[in-house]
mmCIF file of C-alpha atoms in Angstrom:
data_model
loop_
_atom_site.group_PDB
_atom_site.id
_atom_site.type_symbol
_atom_site.label_atom_id
_atom_site.label_comp_id
_atom_site.label_asym_id
_atom_site.label_seq_id
_atom_site.Cartn_x
_atom_site.Cartn_y
_atom_site.Cartn_z
ATOM 1 C CA MET D 50 31.942 22.267 -51.469
ATOM 2 C CA LYS D 51 31.012 19.521 -53.839
ATOM 3 C CA VAL D 52 27.799 17.531 -53.792
ATOM 4 C CA VAL D 53 28.105 13.914 -54.841
ATOM 5 C CA ASP D 54 24.995 11.868 -55.619
ATOM 6 C CA LEU D 55 25.149 8.184 -54.836
ATOM 7 C CA ALA D 56 22.490 5.882 -56.194
ATOM 8 C CA LEU D 57 21.417 3.161 -53.776
ATOM 9 C CA GLY D 58 18.708 1.199 -55.492
ATOM 10 C CA ILE D 59 15.784 3.595 -55.895
ATOM 11 C CA LEU D 60 16.919 6.123 -53.269
ATOM 12 C CA MET D 61 19.259 8.979 -54.000
ATOM 13 C CA VAL D 62 21.518 9.978 -51.101
ATOM 14 C CA LYS D 63 23.501 13.229 -51.141
ATOM 15 C CA CYS D 64 26.812 13.435 -49.329
ATOM 16 C CA ILE D 65 28.523 16.792 -48.885
ATOM 17 C CA PHE D 66 32.294 16.831 -48.638
ATOM 18 C CA VAL D 67 34.435 19.742 -47.540
ATOM 19 C CA TRP D 68 37.274 20.260 -50.008
ATOM 20 C CA LYS D 69 39.317 22.969 -48.360
ATOM 21 C CA CYS D 70 39.006 24.690 -45.037
ATOM 22 C CA THR D 71 41.137 27.273 -43.249
ATOM 23 C CA TYR D 72 41.160 25.105 -40.118
ATOM 24 C CA LYS D 73 43.361 22.027 -40.162
ATOM 25 C CA CYS D 74 40.897 20.138 -37.935
ATOM 26 C CA CYS D 75 38.200 20.322 -40.629
ATOM 27 C CA LEU D 76 39.633 17.679 -42.922
ATOM 28 C CA TYR D 77 36.595 15.448 -42.294
ATOM 29 C CA PRO D 78 33.616 15.269 -44.614
ATOM 30 C CA LEU D 79 30.738 17.518 -43.562
ATOM 31 C CA TYR D 80 28.410 14.592 -42.830
ATOM 32 C CA THR D 81 31.021 13.303 -40.341
ATOM 33 C CA LEU D 82 31.074 16.686 -38.618
ATOM 34 C CA LEU D 83 27.276 16.739 -38.592
ATOM 35 C CA SER D 84 27.213 13.280 -37.085
ATOM 36 C CA LEU D 85 29.617 14.484 -34.363
ATOM 37 C CA PHE D 86 27.246 17.350 -33.524
ATOM 38 C CA GLN D 87 24.281 15.017 -33.669
ATOM 39 C CA SER D 88 26.008 12.509 -31.399
ATOM 40 C CA SER D 89 26.746 15.365 -28.997
ATOM 41 C CA ASP D 90 23.064 16.314 -29.124
ATOM 42 C CA THR D 91 22.128 12.650 -28.783
ATOM 43 C CA SER D 92 24.424 12.227 -25.798
ATOM 44 C CA ASP D 93 22.848 15.325 -24.205
ATOM 45 C CA ARG D 94 19.444 13.774 -24.762
ATOM 46 C CA LYS D 95 20.701 10.503 -23.277
ATOM 47 C CA VAL D 96 22.017 12.336 -20.220
ATOM 48 C CA ARG D 97 18.726 14.213 -19.801
ATOM 49 C CA ARG D 98 16.738 11.003 -20.309
ATOM 50 C CA ARG D 99 18.904 9.119 -17.794
ATOM 51 C CA GLU D 100 18.534 11.940 -15.264
ATOM 52 C CA LYS D 101 14.780 12.013 -15.810
ATOM 53 C CA ASN D 102 14.645 8.227 -15.461
ATOM 54 C CA ARG D 103 16.746 8.381 -12.279
ATOM 55 C CA VAL D 104 14.410 10.973 -10.752
ATOM 56 C CA ALA D 105 11.362 8.914 -11.750
ATOM 57 C CA ALA D 106 12.921 5.796 -10.197
ATOM 58 C CA GLN D 107 13.625 7.707 -6.965
ATOM 59 C CA ARG D 108 10.022 8.932 -6.917
ATOM 60 C CA SER D 109 8.785 5.392 -7.481
ATOM 61 C CA ARG D 110 10.980 3.975 -4.701
ATOM 62 C CA LYS D 111 9.882 6.746 -2.333
ATOM 63 C CA LYS D 112 6.223 6.087 -3.130
ATOM 64 C CA GLN D 113 6.730 2.347 -2.613
ATOM 65 C CA THR D 114 8.465 2.995 0.733
ATOM 66 C CA GLN D 115 5.637 5.291 1.852
ATOM 67 C CA LYS D 116 3.082 2.656 0.883
ATOM 68 C CA ALA D 117 5.002 -0.010 2.829
ATOM 69 C CA ASP D 118 5.225 2.312 5.867
ATOM 70 C CA LYS D 119 1.490 2.995 5.697
ATOM 71 C CA LEU D 120 0.731 -0.729 5.473
ATOM 72 C CA HIS D 121 3.030 -1.406 8.437
ATOM 73 C CA GLU D 122 1.274 1.256 10.532
ATOM 74 C CA GLU D 123 -2.110 -0.204 9.574
ATOM 75 C CA TYR D 124 -0.824 -3.673 10.489
ATOM 76 C CA GLU D 125 0.326 -2.469 13.924
ATOM 77 C CA CYS D 126 -3.018 -0.742 14.512
ATOM 78 C CA LEU D 127 -4.919 -3.912 13.575
ATOM 79 C CA GLU D 128 -2.660 -6.008 15.819
ATOM 80 C CA GLN D 129 -3.335 -3.667 18.732
ATOM 81 C CA GLU D 130 -7.090 -3.767 18.059
ATOM 82 C CA ASN D 131 -6.951 -7.567 17.823
ATOM 83 C CA SER D 132 -5.127 -7.757 21.149
ATOM 84 C CA SER D 133 -7.674 -5.520 22.889
ATOM 85 C CA LEU D 134 -10.546 -7.561 21.425
ATOM 86 C CA LYS D 135 -8.954 -10.772 22.722
ATOM 87 C CA LYS D 136 -8.676 -9.194 26.191
ATOM 88 C CA GLU D 137 -12.337 -8.188 26.012
ATOM 89 C CA ILE D 138 -13.296 -11.732 24.972
ATOM 90 C CA GLY D 139 -11.365 -13.063 27.977
ATOM 91 C CA LYS D 140 -13.141 -10.651 30.347
ATOM 92 C CA LEU D 141 -16.547 -11.510 28.889
ATOM 93 C CA THR D 142 -15.787 -15.238 29.155
ATOM 94 C CA ASP D 143 -14.841 -14.795 32.820
ATOM 95 C CA GLU D 144 -18.029 -12.796 33.419
ATOM 96 C CA LEU D 145 -20.087 -15.525 31.712
ATOM 97 C CA LYS D 146 -18.531 -18.178 33.959
ATOM 98 C CA HIS D 147 -19.157 -16.038 37.032
ATOM 99 C CA LEU D 148 -22.807 -15.333 36.103
ATOM 100 C CA SER D 149 -23.375 -18.985 35.193
ATOM 101 C CA GLN D 150 -22.095 -19.998 38.623
ATOM 102 C CA ILE D 151 -24.351 -17.416 40.320
ATOM 103 C CA LEU D 152 -27.350 -18.732 38.345
ATOM 104 C CA LYS D 153 -26.480 -22.308 39.237
ATOM 105 C CA ASP D 154 -26.198 -21.392 42.928
ATOM 106 C CA HIS D 155 -29.490 -19.464 42.754
ATOM 107 C CA GLU D 156 -31.335 -22.358 41.095
ATOM 108 C CA GLN D 157 -30.677 -24.467 44.190
ATOM 109 C CA ILE D 158 -32.306 -21.991 46.597
ATOM 110 C CA CYS D 159 -35.003 -20.340 44.444
ATOM 111 C CA PRO D 160 -38.547 -21.410 45.573
ATOM 112 C CA PHE D 161 -40.088 -20.569 42.203
ATOM 113 C CA LEU D 162 -38.067 -23.237 40.433
ATOM 114 C CA HIS D 163 -39.407 -25.922 42.790
ATOM 115 C CA CYS D 164 -43.103 -25.021 42.302
ATOM 116 C CA PRO D 165 -45.277 -26.818 39.749
ATOM 117 C CA VAL D 166 -45.627 -24.891 36.491
ATOM 118 C CA ASN D 167 -49.372 -24.272 36.936
ATOM 119 C CA TYR D 168 -48.906 -22.489 40.256
ATOM 120 C CA VAL D 169 -46.130 -20.114 39.216
ATOM 121 C CA THR D 170 -47.303 -16.513 38.952
ATOM 122 C CA VAL D 171 -45.327 -13.412 38.293
ATOM 123 C CA PRO D 172 -44.780 -11.809 41.699
ATOM 124 C CA ARG D 173 -45.026 -8.112 42.295
ATOM 125 C CA VAL D 174 -41.829 -6.524 43.524
ATOM 126 C CA THR D 175 -43.234 -6.072 47.043
ATOM 127 C CA ASP D 176 -44.470 -9.696 47.200
ATOM 128 C CA ALA D 177 -41.232 -11.242 45.983
ATOM 129 C CA VAL D 178 -38.996 -13.232 48.248
ATOM 130 C CA PRO D 179 -36.029 -11.047 49.186
ATOM 131 C CA GLY D 180 -33.535 -13.810 48.257
ATOM 132 C CA CYS D 181 -34.859 -13.937 44.690
ATOM 133 C CA LEU D 182 -34.453 -10.248 43.922
ATOM 134 C CA PRO D 183 -31.519 -9.089 41.802
ATOM 135 C CA ARG D 184 -28.811 -7.346 43.733
#
């Protein structure tokens, strides 16, 4: 082997050349062979990095899908709760109308509403008019 120094500005770069080899395939300079091994190592690293990146991307997509599924379930639950609350509002509105009508009907027949304010006293349960008692 022979070492040749090449001056490139201030830096000194050493290149190693193979002069003779028993194998006919080794007619390349040593740095070329080293670069072939390094590129093989680099390609292995690229493959490992791509595989690692692929796995990370799958994990990310799976996590995103799970998050979307969870949000969809929460949405459906909230929709169901909203629907039941609307039904309850409807029932309470109907009950309010019904009780308002009962009160309106009672106001027409209740003797206490027709008395002057000064004469109204709070009746005892036994003294109350049977039509004015709650049912």
